Every structure is written in structure tokens, then in C-alpha cells.
């Protein structure tokens, strides 16, 4: 089975060359030396903020009701929205902000006519599971309730990257199982997410390839998000969506690079969706690490083009 075409294959050399010039790890040396876990995460958050793109002039900051108070959100609304898009940012459940995805969310609004809400969910370790998923579910419920009156649309997409991919999958399942509104979800864009929080084979080793993740980083992130969870508790479908009933779901685009430590999560999730007869497309990018879509390469352009075509195919 060939997982990519000759055009994608021709981009491998450039993707591989890019790896030699990128600093991989869990932050700078000063951050790594901080012993207190909460203080270290707070420093890592600032480290990520320093590398955020310029804020979009289109973005509007607002709040919506949540299970523990008001949830900050970032809105991108075109003049005549065709559908809604709930975006969930990455950052290992412990870092990241909606602002980091301003360029992509502005593109969704201007190129596809989507009313985008990027949710600033509560972060671990201060707010471990289920705080983040609960906030994302609340955002989905708010959009489903208020989208028709505010924007004249009642259908939505869900998507996210890395931890945001995990939370997008969990939110999609909650929309089906708790909100009973899966018929209003057009699709889910799941980008190099973590779907088995026990750890898949690639989580523990990807052949020594350079990657933004490694087993040490993954262990630190999981300890913050799901502290002291047993093996059985990690198999709960609300924690590890790979264990969920994946039937009756909307179309999903599952994307990952071959040297990502979370590569197996995407491979397993897509195959289980297909076996459950839910529509799914698996997009695999050779010689590409975790977070590859943020690199200035032809591989990234190929990913963006496929995502644009997939979204366009779902819109009315």
C-alpha cells in the first residue's frame, strides 16, 4: 500500500534537509533547568509566545460561558459565513494559545468563508483532565446553539493540531454522545494528534529520527494532563479516543509525518475509523516531524493544498 504519491515523494530531500537546521527538544536550556513543574511550564509558555506570528487584524477577542467560568475565545468571522469551525490549539495540553494559529484561522475565514472560533481552554498542570476537554465541549455546544442566530449557519467543522488534534477527536465524540448533534458536524481535521494516551509504539521510539517530541517530553506532558491515571483509566475513550466506538462519525482528515513520535496514533486511528465504516482520509508525509506543517517547505504546501481541497469538498 502506497501512502503518498510521487509528487509528495519528491519533497523528501527538502524535508530531510530542513531537519538538520532545526532545534528540537522541550525548550531552551534555561527552561529545562527549572525544577518546579508548574514554574517550568509557565516559562515554556512564555517561550512559545515569543515565537508567535503577528496577530491577525481580523481576530476579535471574546468570552463564552464555560463549566468553570468564562472561556476566552478568538473569533474570525467573514461577511457571509458558510459554516462554523471550532479550532483547538496544540501545545501538549499545557502550553499554547489561540494566537499561535492566527494565520491559519484567518485563512479558514477568508478562503473558505468559515466563522472560526479558537478556544483558549484551561491548561494543565493547573487544570488537568477533564478541564480542557470540558471547555472544548462547552465551545462546541455554544457554537451549535448560537451559530444559527449570530451567523445564520447551523453546521460546523472541528479541527486541531497535536494536543488540539486529540481534543478535537474527543470533542467530536462528545458532540455525538453527549450533545446528540453529530449530524451538524461536517468534518474533523485531525493533525498529528495523540489518540492513545498509554503510548503507541512510535511514542517510545521513532528510529532515532529528529523530532519536536521525544519519550521524555511526552511523559512530562502526560503527567501534567492525566496525573496518576492507571493503565485502565487511560483506556477510557474520553481520554484515549482510539478506544472509542468510531462508527457514525463525519468525514475526518487525519494527517501526520512518518518521523513524528505520534505517527502510529494517526495510523491506528484512521484504520479504526475505516473499519468502523466512517469516512476518513489518511494523509501521510514522509520524512516529516511533529509540527511539520509550520515549516516553510513544499511538504507543508502540499499539506495545505490537500486541507483546502478537503474542506471545500464538505462545504455547501
PDB file of N, CA, C and O in Angstrom, residues 54-62 73-77 98-99 101-103 105-106 109 116 118:
ATOM      1  N   UNK A  54       2.624  37.444  13.929  1.00  0.00           N
ATOM      2  CA  UNK A  54       1.942  38.708  14.160  1.00  0.00           C
ATOM      3  C   UNK A  54       0.437  38.459  14.306  1.00  0.00           C
ATOM      4  O   UNK A  54      -0.145  37.682  13.552  1.00  0.00           O
ATOM      5  N   UNK A  55      -0.200  39.105  15.280  1.00  0.00           N
ATOM      6  CA  UNK A  55      -1.641  38.896  15.457  1.00  0.00           C
ATOM      7  C   UNK A  55      -2.423  39.314  14.213  1.00  0.00           C
ATOM      8  O   UNK A  55      -2.063  40.265  13.530  1.00  0.00           O
ATOM      9  N   UNK A  56      -3.483  38.594  13.944  1.00  0.00           N
ATOM     10  CA  UNK A  56      -4.336  38.926  12.802  1.00  0.00           C
ATOM     11  C   UNK A  56      -5.221  40.120  13.133  1.00  0.00           C
ATOM     12  O   UNK A  56      -5.827  40.183  14.205  1.00  0.00           O
ATOM     13  N   UNK A  57      -5.318  41.036  12.198  1.00  0.00           N
ATOM     14  CA  UNK A  57      -6.195  42.191  12.384  1.00  0.00           C
ATOM     15  C   UNK A  57      -7.663  41.775  12.328  1.00  0.00           C
ATOM     16  O   UNK A  57      -8.543  42.518  12.777  1.00  0.00           O
ATOM     17  N   UNK A  58      -7.921  40.586  11.804  1.00  0.00           N
ATOM     18  CA  UNK A  58      -9.291  40.099  11.690  1.00  0.00           C
ATOM     19  C   UNK A  58      -9.809  39.521  13.002  1.00  0.00           C
ATOM     20  O   UNK A  58     -11.017  39.437  13.220  1.00  0.00           O
ATOM     21  N   UNK A  59      -8.896  39.121  13.878  1.00  0.00           N
ATOM     22  CA  UNK A  59      -9.281  38.418  15.096  1.00  0.00           C
ATOM     23  C   UNK A  59     -10.010  39.339  16.075  1.00  0.00           C
ATOM     24  O   UNK A  59      -9.635  40.497  16.270  1.00  0.00           O
ATOM     25  N   UNK A  60     -11.044  38.800  16.693  1.00  0.00           N
ATOM     26  CA  UNK A  60     -11.808  39.506  17.719  1.00  0.00           C
ATOM     27  C   UNK A  60     -11.797  38.654  18.980  1.00  0.00           C
ATOM     28  O   UNK A  60     -12.141  37.468  18.939  1.00  0.00           O
ATOM     29  N   UNK A  61     -11.388  39.235  20.091  1.00  0.00           N
ATOM     30  CA  UNK A  61     -11.371  38.509  21.353  1.00  0.00           C
ATOM     31  C   UNK A  61     -12.724  38.635  22.039  1.00  0.00           C
ATOM     32  O   UNK A  61     -13.339  39.699  22.059  1.00  0.00           O
ATOM     33  N   UNK A  62     -13.192  37.498  22.609  1.00  0.00           N
ATOM     34  CA  UNK A  62     -14.484  37.479  23.294  1.00  0.00           C
ATOM     35  C   UNK A  62     -14.427  36.402  24.366  1.00  0.00           C
ATOM     36  O   UNK A  62     -13.392  35.756  24.574  1.00  0.00           O
ATOM     37  N   UNK A  73     -12.116  33.269  23.924  1.00  0.00           N
ATOM     38  CA  UNK A  73     -12.107  32.725  22.573  1.00  0.00           C
ATOM     39  C   UNK A  73     -11.621  33.790  21.609  1.00  0.00           C
ATOM     40  O   UNK A  73     -11.631  34.987  21.911  1.00  0.00           O
ATOM     41  N   UNK A  74     -11.200  33.347  20.451  1.00  0.00           N
ATOM     42  CA  UNK A  74     -10.709  34.242  19.398  1.00  0.00           C
ATOM     43  C   UNK A  74     -11.544  33.964  18.160  1.00  0.00           C
ATOM     44  O   UNK A  74     -11.591  32.815  17.676  1.00  0.00           O
ATOM     45  N   UNK A  75     -12.215  34.977  17.643  1.00  0.00           N
ATOM     46  CA  UNK A  75     -13.172  34.813  16.556  1.00  0.00           C
ATOM     47  C   UNK A  75     -12.640  35.408  15.257  1.00  0.00           C
ATOM     48  O   UNK A  75     -12.012  36.470  15.248  1.00  0.00           O
ATOM     49  N   UNK A  76     -12.927  34.705  14.151  1.00  0.00           N
ATOM     50  CA  UNK A  76     -12.629  35.168  12.793  1.00  0.00           C
ATOM     51  C   UNK A  76     -13.915  34.959  11.992  1.00  0.00           C
ATOM     52  O   UNK A  76     -14.265  33.817  11.673  1.00  0.00           O
ATOM     53  N   UNK A  77     -14.605  36.037  11.672  1.00  0.00           N
ATOM     54  CA  UNK A  77     -15.922  35.897  11.051  1.00  0.00           C
ATOM     55  C   UNK A  77     -15.962  36.646   9.723  1.00  0.00           C
ATOM     56  O   UNK A  77     -15.838  37.882   9.695  1.00  0.00           O
ATOM     57  N   UNK A  98      -4.569  30.412  21.331  1.00  0.00           N
ATOM     58  CA  UNK A  98      -5.177  30.564  20.007  1.00  0.00           C
ATOM     59  C   UNK A  98      -4.393  31.468  19.074  1.00  0.00           C
ATOM     60  O   UNK A  98      -4.392  31.271  17.854  1.00  0.00           O
ATOM     61  N   UNK A  99      -3.700  32.488  19.615  1.00  0.00           N
ATOM     62  CA  UNK A  99      -2.975  33.442  18.782  1.00  0.00           C
ATOM     63  C   UNK A  99      -1.931  32.771  17.892  1.00  0.00           C
ATOM     64  O   UNK A  99      -1.606  33.284  16.810  1.00  0.00           O
ATOM     65  N   UNK A 101      -2.201  30.354  16.058  1.00  0.00           N
ATOM     66  CA  UNK A 101      -2.791  29.868  14.817  1.00  0.00           C
ATOM     67  C   UNK A 101      -3.552  30.945  14.059  1.00  0.00           C
ATOM     68  O   UNK A 101      -4.390  30.646  13.211  1.00  0.00           O
ATOM     69  N   UNK A 102      -3.241  32.205  14.349  1.00  0.00           N
ATOM     70  CA  UNK A 102      -3.940  33.296  13.655  1.00  0.00           C
ATOM     71  C   UNK A 102      -3.846  33.194  12.131  1.00  0.00           C
ATOM     72  O   UNK A 102      -4.857  33.361  11.443  1.00  0.00           O
ATOM     73  N   UNK A 103      -2.673  32.943  11.543  1.00  0.00           N
ATOM     74  CA  UNK A 103      -2.629  32.878  10.072  1.00  0.00           C
ATOM     75  C   UNK A 103      -3.543  31.792   9.504  1.00  0.00           C
ATOM     76  O   UNK A 103      -4.269  32.035   8.530  1.00  0.00           O
ATOM     77  N   UNK A 105      -6.189  30.361  10.936  1.00  0.00           N
ATOM     78  CA  UNK A 105      -7.601  30.621  11.195  1.00  0.00           C
ATOM     79  C   UNK A 105      -8.124  31.769  10.334  1.00  0.00           C
ATOM     80  O   UNK A 105      -9.274  31.733   9.882  1.00  0.00           O
ATOM     81  N   UNK A 106      -7.284  32.766  10.072  1.00  0.00           N
ATOM     82  CA  UNK A 106      -7.690  33.825   9.145  1.00  0.00           C
ATOM     83  C   UNK A 106      -7.897  33.254   7.745  1.00  0.00           C
ATOM     84  O   UNK A 106      -8.838  33.634   7.034  1.00  0.00           O
ATOM     85  N   UNK A 109     -11.205  31.586   7.430  1.00  0.00           N
ATOM     86  CA  UNK A 109     -12.301  32.549   7.326  1.00  0.00           C
ATOM     87  C   UNK A 109     -12.354  33.208   5.952  1.00  0.00           C
ATOM     88  O   UNK A 109     -13.428  33.313   5.340  1.00  0.00           O
ATOM     89  N   UNK A 116     -14.772  31.136  12.384  1.00  0.00           N
ATOM     90  CA  UNK A 116     -13.850  30.350  13.206  1.00  0.00           C
ATOM     91  C   UNK A 116     -13.877  30.835  14.645  1.00  0.00           C
ATOM     92  O   UNK A 116     -13.789  32.039  14.914  1.00  0.00           O
ATOM     93  N   UNK A 118     -11.623  29.961  17.961  1.00  0.00           N
ATOM     94  CA  UNK A 118     -10.483  29.253  18.533  1.00  0.00           C
ATOM     95  C   UNK A 118     -10.564  29.387  20.046  1.00  0.00           C
ATOM     96  O   UNK A 118     -10.556  30.499  20.584  1.00  0.00           O
TER      97      UNK A 118
END
